């Protein structure tokens, strides 16, 4: 009888323990990811290593959050000098049901360009410049020291430009919020008198695997002696951590309530007063697509908000059209079923104004793989 009594009490306490562990934590969760670590030093300067700078800033940022925001939970992908595979970093954030993922890195260029300096923040997407592609290649090359990277990343080669085409057709429902936070980070870096290199998109594997708004921050250039001294200093790392912290507070206080509970799907709504600022060409598209022919356009810009049709950002191109995708508003110039005609317009008229412009294709009103569209166009001739 005494044994049965003890057994019942044991079961009761086990029930309480399981119940407590399963209790929902409704705090805002931030996943901090100090890039590189362990046998992966990252970029190496004259005095320091990227992995240590990243960790230093991440820990300072985490401490600021924990000391000042009791309603925010911090999760680290690493808190010591150890190697963590890229897919594992994303898994840590996903398993924690994080509301925001911040991957912290330090940039570098060849010694001959050691005068380059400044901060920049990336979101997931296809690179539009060779410089952005090189940053992505550098950060993704860490998978090469993982034992099973060919199987794990489905044959992705971080050093092959062709591998990065996969990022063009990815559906990132968190793009708008990622860009929002990235913009706030860059704004606060200016308060540290850092050179603002802007917000960009590129194909980072670590961001591809996450299921929440995510950014990759480049704190500065360790290849620049002046900036390296700043990145290695107590003042520098503290200022950078504080800048990201301020961006986080601003973001969290203004993010929609749905995103604070893990529901990260946000659609940008166009304001009614602005929907008439563009003359869409729906009738022309409708007429063309009756024959199921691909329609080619030139994409020149992307934004998380509506840009007035007479804006200087269009550099004199008119008329400009737009479409909505993944929470972003994407602006295009010219359209035709003749791919060669659009290619000529791009080279002669658009490229001098927008060096990152590229051709896209639609069929029956839906965006399609441009390579497939070109193939169909050639078969029609």
CSV table of C-alpha atoms in Angstrom, one decimal:
chain,number,residue,atom,x,y,z
A,1,UNK,CA,0.0,0.0,0.0
A,2,UNK,CA,2.8,2.3,0.9
A,3,UNK,CA,4.5,1.6,-2.5
A,4,UNK,CA,1.3,2.3,-4.3
A,5,UNK,CA,0.9,5.6,-2.5
A,6,UNK,CA,4.5,6.7,-3.4
A,7,UNK,CA,3.8,5.6,-7.0
A,8,UNK,CA,0.7,7.8,-7.3
A,9,UNK,CA,2.6,10.8,-5.9
A,10,UNK,CA,5.4,10.2,-8.4
A,11,UNK,CA,2.9,10.1,-11.3
A,12,UNK,CA,1.2,13.3,-10.0
A,13,UNK,CA,4.5,15.2,-9.9
A,14,UNK,CA,5.4,13.9,-13.4
A,15,UNK,CA,2.1,15.2,-14.7
A,16,UNK,CA,2.8,18.7,-13.2
A,17,UNK,CA,6.3,18.7,-14.7
A,18,UNK,CA,5.0,17.8,-18.2
A,19,UNK,CA,2.2,20.3,-17.9
A,20,UNK,CA,4.6,23.1,-16.9
A,21,UNK,CA,7.0,22.3,-19.7
A,22,UNK,CA,4.2,22.4,-22.2
A,23,UNK,CA,3.0,25.8,-21.0
A,24,UNK,CA,2.8,28.3,-23.8
A,25,UNK,CA,5.3,31.1,-23.8
A,26,UNK,CA,3.7,34.1,-25.4
A,27,UNK,CA,6.9,36.3,-25.3
A,28,UNK,CA,8.3,37.8,-28.5
A,29,UNK,CA,11.2,35.5,-29.5
A,30,UNK,CA,14.4,36.8,-31.1
A,31,UNK,CA,16.9,34.3,-32.5
A,32,UNK,CA,20.5,35.7,-32.5
A,33,UNK,CA,22.9,34.0,-34.9
A,34,UNK,CA,26.6,35.0,-34.6
A,35,UNK,CA,28.0,33.9,-37.9
A,36,UNK,CA,30.9,31.4,-38.2
A,37,UNK,CA,32.6,29.9,-35.2
A,38,UNK,CA,35.0,27.1,-34.1
A,39,UNK,CA,37.1,25.9,-37.1
A,40,UNK,CA,35.3,28.4,-39.3
A,41,UNK,CA,36.9,31.8,-38.5
A,42,UNK,CA,35.1,33.7,-41.2
A,43,UNK,CA,36.9,36.8,-42.5
A,44,UNK,CA,40.3,37.4,-41.0
A,45,UNK,CA,41.8,40.9,-40.5
A,46,UNK,CA,45.2,42.1,-39.4
A,47,UNK,CA,44.3,41.8,-35.7
A,48,UNK,CA,41.1,39.9,-35.3
A,49,UNK,CA,38.7,37.3,-36.7
A,50,UNK,CA,35.1,37.7,-37.8
A,51,UNK,CA,33.8,34.9,-35.7
A,52,UNK,CA,34.8,36.7,-32.5
A,53,UNK,CA,33.4,40.1,-33.5
A,54,UNK,CA,30.1,38.5,-34.5
A,55,UNK,CA,29.8,36.7,-31.1
A,56,UNK,CA,30.8,39.7,-29.1
A,57,UNK,CA,28.1,41.9,-30.7
A,58,UNK,CA,25.5,39.1,-30.5
A,59,UNK,CA,26.1,38.6,-26.8
A,60,UNK,CA,26.0,42.3,-26.1
A,61,UNK,CA,22.8,42.6,-28.0
A,62,UNK,CA,21.2,39.6,-26.2
A,63,UNK,CA,22.2,41.1,-22.9
A,64,UNK,CA,20.6,44.4,-23.8
A,65,UNK,CA,17.4,42.6,-24.7
A,66,UNK,CA,17.3,40.5,-21.6
A,67,UNK,CA,18.0,43.4,-19.3
A,68,UNK,CA,15.5,45.8,-20.8
A,69,UNK,CA,12.7,43.7,-22.4
A,70,UNK,CA,11.1,41.2,-20.1
A,71,UNK,CA,8.5,40.3,-22.7
A,72,UNK,CA,11.2,39.3,-25.2
A,73,UNK,CA,13.0,35.9,-25.1
A,74,UNK,CA,16.5,35.5,-26.6
A,75,UNK,CA,17.6,32.3,-28.3
A,76,UNK,CA,21.2,31.9,-29.5
A,77,UNK,CA,22.4,29.7,-32.3
A,78,UNK,CA,25.8,29.7,-30.5
A,79,UNK,CA,27.0,31.5,-27.4
A,80,UNK,CA,30.6,30.1,-27.5
A,81,UNK,CA,33.3,29.6,-30.1
A,82,UNK,CA,31.9,26.5,-31.8
A,83,UNK,CA,31.0,25.6,-35.3
A,84,UNK,CA,27.2,25.4,-36.1
A,85,UNK,CA,26.1,24.2,-39.6
A,86,UNK,CA,23.9,26.7,-41.5
A,87,UNK,CA,20.8,24.4,-41.5
A,88,UNK,CA,21.2,23.9,-37.7
A,89,UNK,CA,21.1,27.6,-37.1
A,90,UNK,CA,17.8,27.9,-38.9
A,91,UNK,CA,16.4,24.8,-37.1
A,92,UNK,CA,17.2,26.4,-33.8
A,93,UNK,CA,15.2,29.5,-34.7
A,94,UNK,CA,12.4,27.5,-36.2
A,95,UNK,CA,12.1,25.1,-33.2
A,96,UNK,CA,12.0,28.1,-30.9
A,97,UNK,CA,9.1,29.6,-33.0
A,98,UNK,CA,11.1,32.8,-33.2
A,99,UNK,CA,9.4,36.0,-34.4
A,100,UNK,CA,12.7,37.4,-35.8
A,101,UNK,CA,16.0,36.0,-36.9
A,102,UNK,CA,19.1,38.2,-36.9
A,103,UNK,CA,22.3,36.7,-38.4
A,104,UNK,CA,25.3,38.8,-37.5
A,105,UNK,CA,28.4,39.0,-39.7
A,106,UNK,CA,31.5,41.0,-40.6
A,107,UNK,CA,32.4,41.9,-44.2
A,108,UNK,CA,35.7,41.8,-46.0
A,109,UNK,CA,37.2,42.5,-49.5
A,110,UNK,CA,40.6,41.9,-51.1
A,111,UNK,CA,43.5,43.9,-49.6
A,112,UNK,CA,43.7,46.1,-52.7
A,113,UNK,CA,40.3,47.4,-51.8
A,114,UNK,CA,40.9,47.8,-48.1
A,115,UNK,CA,39.5,51.3,-48.2
A,116,UNK,CA,36.0,49.9,-48.5
A,117,UNK,CA,33.9,50.4,-45.3
A,118,UNK,CA,30.3,50.7,-44.1
A,119,UNK,CA,27.4,48.6,-42.9
A,120,UNK,CA,24.7,46.9,-44.9
A,121,UNK,CA,21.8,44.6,-44.1
A,122,UNK,CA,20.5,41.8,-46.3
A,123,UNK,CA,17.2,40.0,-46.7
A,124,UNK,CA,16.6,36.9,-48.7
A,125,UNK,CA,16.3,37.2,-52.5
A,126,UNK,CA,18.2,37.0,-55.8
A,127,UNK,CA,21.3,39.2,-56.0
A,128,UNK,CA,21.1,42.1,-58.5
A,129,UNK,CA,24.7,43.0,-58.5
A,130,UNK,CA,28.0,41.0,-58.6
A,131,UNK,CA,29.0,42.6,-55.3
A,132,UNK,CA,25.9,41.2,-53.6
A,133,UNK,CA,26.5,37.8,-55.1
A,134,UNK,CA,30.1,37.8,-53.8
A,135,UNK,CA,28.8,38.5,-50.3
A,136,UNK,CA,26.4,35.6,-50.5
A,137,UNK,CA,29.1,33.3,-51.9
A,138,UNK,CA,31.4,34.2,-49.1
A,139,UNK,CA,28.8,33.5,-46.4
A,140,UNK,CA,27.4,30.3,-48.0
A,141,UNK,CA,30.9,28.8,-48.6
A,142,UNK,CA,30.8,27.6,-44.9
A,143,UNK,CA,28.7,24.6,-46.0
A,144,UNK,CA,31.8,23.2,-47.7
A,145,UNK,CA,33.2,22.2,-44.3
A,146,UNK,CA,30.0,20.3,-43.5
A,147,UNK,CA,30.3,16.5,-44.0
A,148,UNK,CA,27.1,16.0,-45.9
A,149,UNK,CA,26.6,19.3,-47.6
A,150,UNK,CA,25.9,17.8,-51.0
A,151,UNK,CA,22.9,15.8,-49.7
A,152,UNK,CA,21.8,18.4,-47.1
A,153,UNK,CA,21.7,21.3,-49.6
A,154,UNK,CA,20.5,19.3,-52.6
A,155,UNK,CA,23.7,19.7,-54.7
A,156,UNK,CA,23.9,23.5,-54.1
A,157,UNK,CA,27.3,24.8,-55.0
A,158,UNK,CA,28.0,28.1,-53.1
A,159,UNK,CA,30.7,29.1,-55.6
A,160,UNK,CA,28.6,28.6,-58.7
A,161,UNK,CA,26.6,31.6,-59.9
A,162,UNK,CA,24.1,29.2,-61.6
A,163,UNK,CA,23.1,27.7,-58.2
A,164,UNK,CA,21.7,31.1,-57.1
A,165,UNK,CA,18.9,31.1,-59.7
A,166,UNK,CA,16.8,29.1,-57.1
A,167,UNK,CA,16.4,32.3,-55.0
A,168,UNK,CA,14.5,34.1,-57.8
A,169,UNK,CA,11.5,31.9,-57.6
A,170,UNK,CA,11.3,31.4,-53.8
A,171,UNK,CA,8.1,32.5,-52.1
A,172,UNK,CA,9.1,34.5,-49.1
A,173,UNK,CA,6.0,35.6,-47.3
A,174,UNK,CA,8.1,37.5,-44.7
A,175,UNK,CA,9.8,39.7,-47.2
A,176,UNK,CA,8.0,43.0,-46.2
A,177,UNK,CA,8.7,42.6,-42.5
A,178,UNK,CA,12.3,41.5,-43.2
A,179,UNK,CA,12.9,44.6,-45.3
A,180,UNK,CA,11.2,46.7,-42.6
A,181,UNK,CA,13.5,45.5,-39.9
A,182,UNK,CA,16.6,45.7,-42.2
A,183,UNK,CA,15.8,49.4,-42.9
A,184,UNK,CA,15.5,50.2,-39.2
A,185,UNK,CA,18.9,48.5,-38.6
A,186,UNK,CA,20.6,50.7,-41.2
A,187,UNK,CA,18.9,53.8,-39.9
A,188,UNK,CA,20.2,53.2,-36.4
A,189,UNK,CA,23.7,52.4,-37.7
A,190,UNK,CA,23.8,55.9,-39.0
A,191,UNK,CA,23.6,57.1,-35.4
A,192,UNK,CA,27.0,55.4,-34.9
A,193,UNK,CA,28.4,57.4,-37.7
A,194,UNK,CA,28.7,54.3,-39.9
A,195,UNK,CA,28.7,54.6,-43.7
A,196,UNK,CA,25.3,53.4,-44.9
A,197,UNK,CA,25.6,50.9,-47.7
A,198,UNK,CA,21.9,50.2,-47.7
A,199,UNK,CA,19.5,47.3,-47.6
A,200,UNK,CA,20.0,44.6,-50.2
A,201,UNK,CA,18.8,41.1,-51.3
A,202,UNK,CA,21.0,38.1,-51.9
A,203,UNK,CA,20.8,34.3,-51.7
A,204,UNK,CA,21.8,33.4,-48.2
A,205,UNK,CA,21.2,29.7,-47.3
A,206,UNK,CA,20.8,30.5,-43.6
A,207,UNK,CA,17.9,32.9,-44.4
A,208,UNK,CA,16.3,30.5,-46.8
A,209,UNK,CA,15.7,27.9,-44.1
A,210,UNK,CA,14.1,30.2,-41.6
A,211,UNK,CA,10.3,30.5,-41.3
A,212,UNK,CA,10.1,34.1,-39.8
A,213,UNK,CA,11.3,37.6,-40.8
A,214,UNK,CA,15.0,37.3,-41.1
A,215,UNK,CA,18.0,39.5,-41.9
A,216,UNK,CA,21.7,39.1,-42.2
A,217,UNK,CA,23.7,42.1,-40.9
A,218,UNK,CA,27.2,43.0,-42.1
A,219,UNK,CA,28.7,45.1,-39.3
A,220,UNK,CA,31.6,46.5,-41.3
A,221,UNK,CA,34.8,45.6,-43.1
A,222,UNK,CA,37.5,43.8,-41.1
A,223,UNK,CA,39.7,44.3,-44.2
A,224,UNK,CA,39.7,48.0,-43.6
A,225,UNK,CA,42.3,48.8,-40.8
A,226,UNK,CA,40.3,51.7,-39.4
A,227,UNK,CA,37.0,49.9,-39.4
A,228,UNK,CA,38.7,46.7,-38.0
A,229,UNK,CA,39.9,48.8,-35.0
A,230,UNK,CA,36.4,50.0,-34.4
A,231,UNK,CA,34.9,46.4,-34.7
A,232,UNK,CA,37.5,45.1,-32.2
A,233,UNK,CA,36.9,47.9,-29.7
A,234,UNK,CA,34.6,47.9,-26.7
A,235,UNK,CA,33.1,51.1,-27.9
A,236,UNK,CA,32.5,49.8,-31.4
A,237,UNK,CA,30.8,46.5,-30.5
A,238,UNK,CA,28.7,48.2,-27.9
A,239,UNK,CA,27.5,50.9,-30.3
A,240,UNK,CA,26.7,48.4,-33.0
A,241,UNK,CA,24.8,46.1,-30.5
A,242,UNK,CA,22.9,49.1,-29.2
A,243,UNK,CA,21.9,50.2,-32.8
A,244,UNK,CA,20.4,46.8,-33.6
A,245,UNK,CA,18.7,46.8,-30.2
A,246,UNK,CA,17.0,50.2,-31.0
A,247,UNK,CA,15.9,48.8,-34.3
A,248,UNK,CA,14.4,45.8,-32.6
A,249,UNK,CA,12.4,47.9,-30.1
A,250,UNK,CA,11.1,50.1,-32.9
A,251,UNK,CA,10.2,47.0,-35.0
A,252,UNK,CA,8.5,45.1,-32.2
A,253,UNK,CA,6.5,48.2,-31.1
A,254,UNK,CA,5.1,48.6,-34.6
A,255,UNK,CA,4.9,45.1,-35.9
A,256,UNK,CA,1.3,43.8,-36.5
A,257,UNK,CA,-0.1,41.8,-33.6
A,258,UNK,CA,-0.4,38.7,-35.8
A,259,UNK,CA,3.4,38.6,-36.3
A,260,UNK,CA,4.0,38.6,-32.5
A,261,UNK,CA,2.3,35.3,-32.2
A,262,UNK,CA,4.1,33.5,-35.0
A,263,UNK,CA,1.7,34.3,-37.8
A,264,UNK,CA,4.2,35.9,-40.2
A,265,UNK,CA,2.2,36.2,-43.4
A,266,UNK,CA,1.8,39.8,-44.2
A,267,UNK,CA,0.5,41.3,-47.4
A,268,UNK,CA,1.2,44.9,-48.4
A,269,UNK,CA,-2.1,46.7,-49.1
A,270,UNK,CA,-2.1,49.5,-51.6
A,271,UNK,CA,-3.7,52.7,-50.5
A,272,UNK,CA,-6.8,53.5,-52.5
A,273,UNK,CA,-5.7,57.0,-53.2
A,274,UNK,CA,-2.6,55.7,-54.8
A,275,UNK,CA,-4.0,52.9,-57.0
A,276,UNK,CA,-4.8,55.3,-59.7
A,277,UNK,CA,-1.3,56.7,-60.0
A,278,UNK,CA,-0.3,54.0,-62.4
A,279,UNK,CA,-2.0,53.2,-65.7
A,280,UNK,CA,-2.0,49.4,-65.7
A,281,UNK,CA,-2.1,47.5,-68.9
A,282,UNK,CA,-4.4,44.7,-67.9
A,283,UNK,CA,-6.5,45.0,-71.2
A,284,UNK,CA,-3.4,44.5,-73.3
A,285,UNK,CA,-2.3,41.5,-71.1
A,286,UNK,CA,-5.7,40.0,-71.3
A,287,UNK,CA,-5.7,40.2,-75.1
A,288,UNK,CA,-2.3,38.7,-75.4
A,289,UNK,CA,-2.8,35.8,-72.9
A,290,UNK,CA,-5.9,34.6,-74.8
A,291,UNK,CA,-3.4,32.9,-77.1
A,292,UNK,CA,-1.3,31.8,-74.0
A,293,UNK,CA,1.8,33.6,-75.1
A,294,UNK,CA,4.3,34.7,-72.5
A,295,UNK,CA,4.5,38.4,-71.9
A,296,UNK,CA,7.9,39.8,-71.2
A,297,UNK,CA,8.6,42.9,-69.0
A,298,UNK,CA,11.6,44.6,-67.5
A,299,UNK,CA,11.7,44.8,-63.7
A,300,UNK,CA,13.5,47.9,-62.5
A,301,UNK,CA,12.6,48.4,-58.8
A,302,UNK,CA,11.1,46.7,-55.8
A,303,UNK,CA,9.6,48.5,-52.7
A,304,UNK,CA,7.5,47.8,-49.7
A,305,UNK,CA,5.4,50.8,-50.4
A,306,UNK,CA,3.7,52.6,-53.3
A,307,UNK,CA,5.9,55.0,-55.3
A,308,UNK,CA,4.3,57.9,-57.1
A,309,UNK,CA,4.3,57.6,-60.9
A,310,UNK,CA,6.2,60.9,-61.3
A,311,UNK,CA,8.9,59.9,-58.7
A,312,UNK,CA,12.5,60.6,-59.6
A,313,UNK,CA,13.2,57.0,-58.6
A,314,UNK,CA,12.0,55.9,-62.0
A,315,UNK,CA,14.6,58.1,-63.7
A,316,UNK,CA,12.4,59.4,-66.4
A,317,UNK,CA,11.0,56.0,-67.6
A,318,UNK,CA,7.3,56.1,-68.4
A,319,UNK,CA,4.8,54.6,-68.3
A,320,UNK,CA,5.8,52.3,-65.4
A,321,UNK,CA,3.6,49.4,-64.3
A,322,UNK,CA,3.7,47.3,-61.1
A,323,UNK,CA,2.7,43.9,-59.6
A,324,UNK,CA,2.5,42.6,-56.1
A,325,UNK,CA,4.5,39.6,-55.0
A,326,UNK,CA,5.5,38.2,-51.5
A,327,UNK,CA,4.5,41.4,-49.8
A,328,UNK,CA,6.5,43.6,-52.1
A,329,UNK,CA,5.5,46.0,-54.9
A,330,UNK,CA,7.6,45.4,-58.0
A,331,UNK,CA,7.8,48.0,-60.7
A,332,UNK,CA,8.2,47.2,-64.4
A,333,UNK,CA,8.8,49.1,-67.7
A,334,UNK,CA,7.7,48.0,-71.2
A,335,UNK,CA,6.0,44.8,-72.1
A,336,UNK,CA,5.7,42.7,-75.3
A,337,UNK,CA,5.3,39.1,-76.4
A,338,UNK,CA,8.5,39.6,-78.5
A,339,UNK,CA,11.4,38.7,-76.2
A,340,UNK,CA,14.0,40.2,-78.6
A,341,UNK,CA,12.2,43.5,-78.6
A,342,UNK,CA,12.1,43.7,-74.8
A,343,UNK,CA,15.8,42.7,-74.7
A,344,UNK,CA,16.7,45.6,-77.1
A,345,UNK,CA,14.7,48.0,-74.9
A,346,UNK,CA,16.5,46.8,-71.8
A,347,UNK,CA,19.9,47.2,-73.3
A,348,UNK,CA,19.3,50.5,-75.0
A,349,UNK,CA,17.0,52.4,-72.6
A,350,UNK,CA,16.9,50.7,-69.2
A,351,UNK,CA,20.4,49.4,-68.5
A,352,UNK,CA,22.0,52.9,-68.6
A,353,UNK,CA,19.5,53.9,-65.9
A,354,UNK,CA,19.1,50.7,-63.9
A,355,UNK,CA,22.1,48.4,-64.1
A,356,UNK,CA,20.3,45.8,-61.9
A,357,UNK,CA,17.2,45.6,-64.1
A,358,UNK,CA,16.2,42.2,-65.4
A,359,UNK,CA,13.5,40.6,-67.7
A,360,UNK,CA,10.6,38.8,-66.2
A,361,UNK,CA,7.7,36.9,-67.8
A,362,UNK,CA,4.0,36.4,-67.3
A,363,UNK,CA,1.5,33.9,-68.8
A,364,UNK,CA,-2.2,34.1,-68.4
A,365,UNK,CA,-1.6,36.8,-65.8
A,366,UNK,CA,0.7,34.7,-63.7
A,367,UNK,CA,4.4,35.1,-63.3
A,368,UNK,CA,6.4,32.3,-64.9
A,369,UNK,CA,10.0,31.0,-65.2
A,370,UNK,CA,11.6,33.4,-67.6
A,371,UNK,CA,13.8,30.7,-69.1
A,372,UNK,CA,10.7,28.6,-69.9
A,373,UNK,CA,9.1,31.7,-71.4
A,374,UNK,CA,12.0,32.4,-73.7
A,375,UNK,CA,11.9,28.7,-74.8
A,376,UNK,CA,8.2,29.0,-75.6
A,377,UNK,CA,8.9,32.2,-77.5
A,378,UNK,CA,11.6,30.6,-79.6
A,379,UNK,CA,9.3,27.6,-80.4
A,380,UNK,CA,6.6,29.9,-81.6
A,381,UNK,CA,8.8,31.5,-84.3
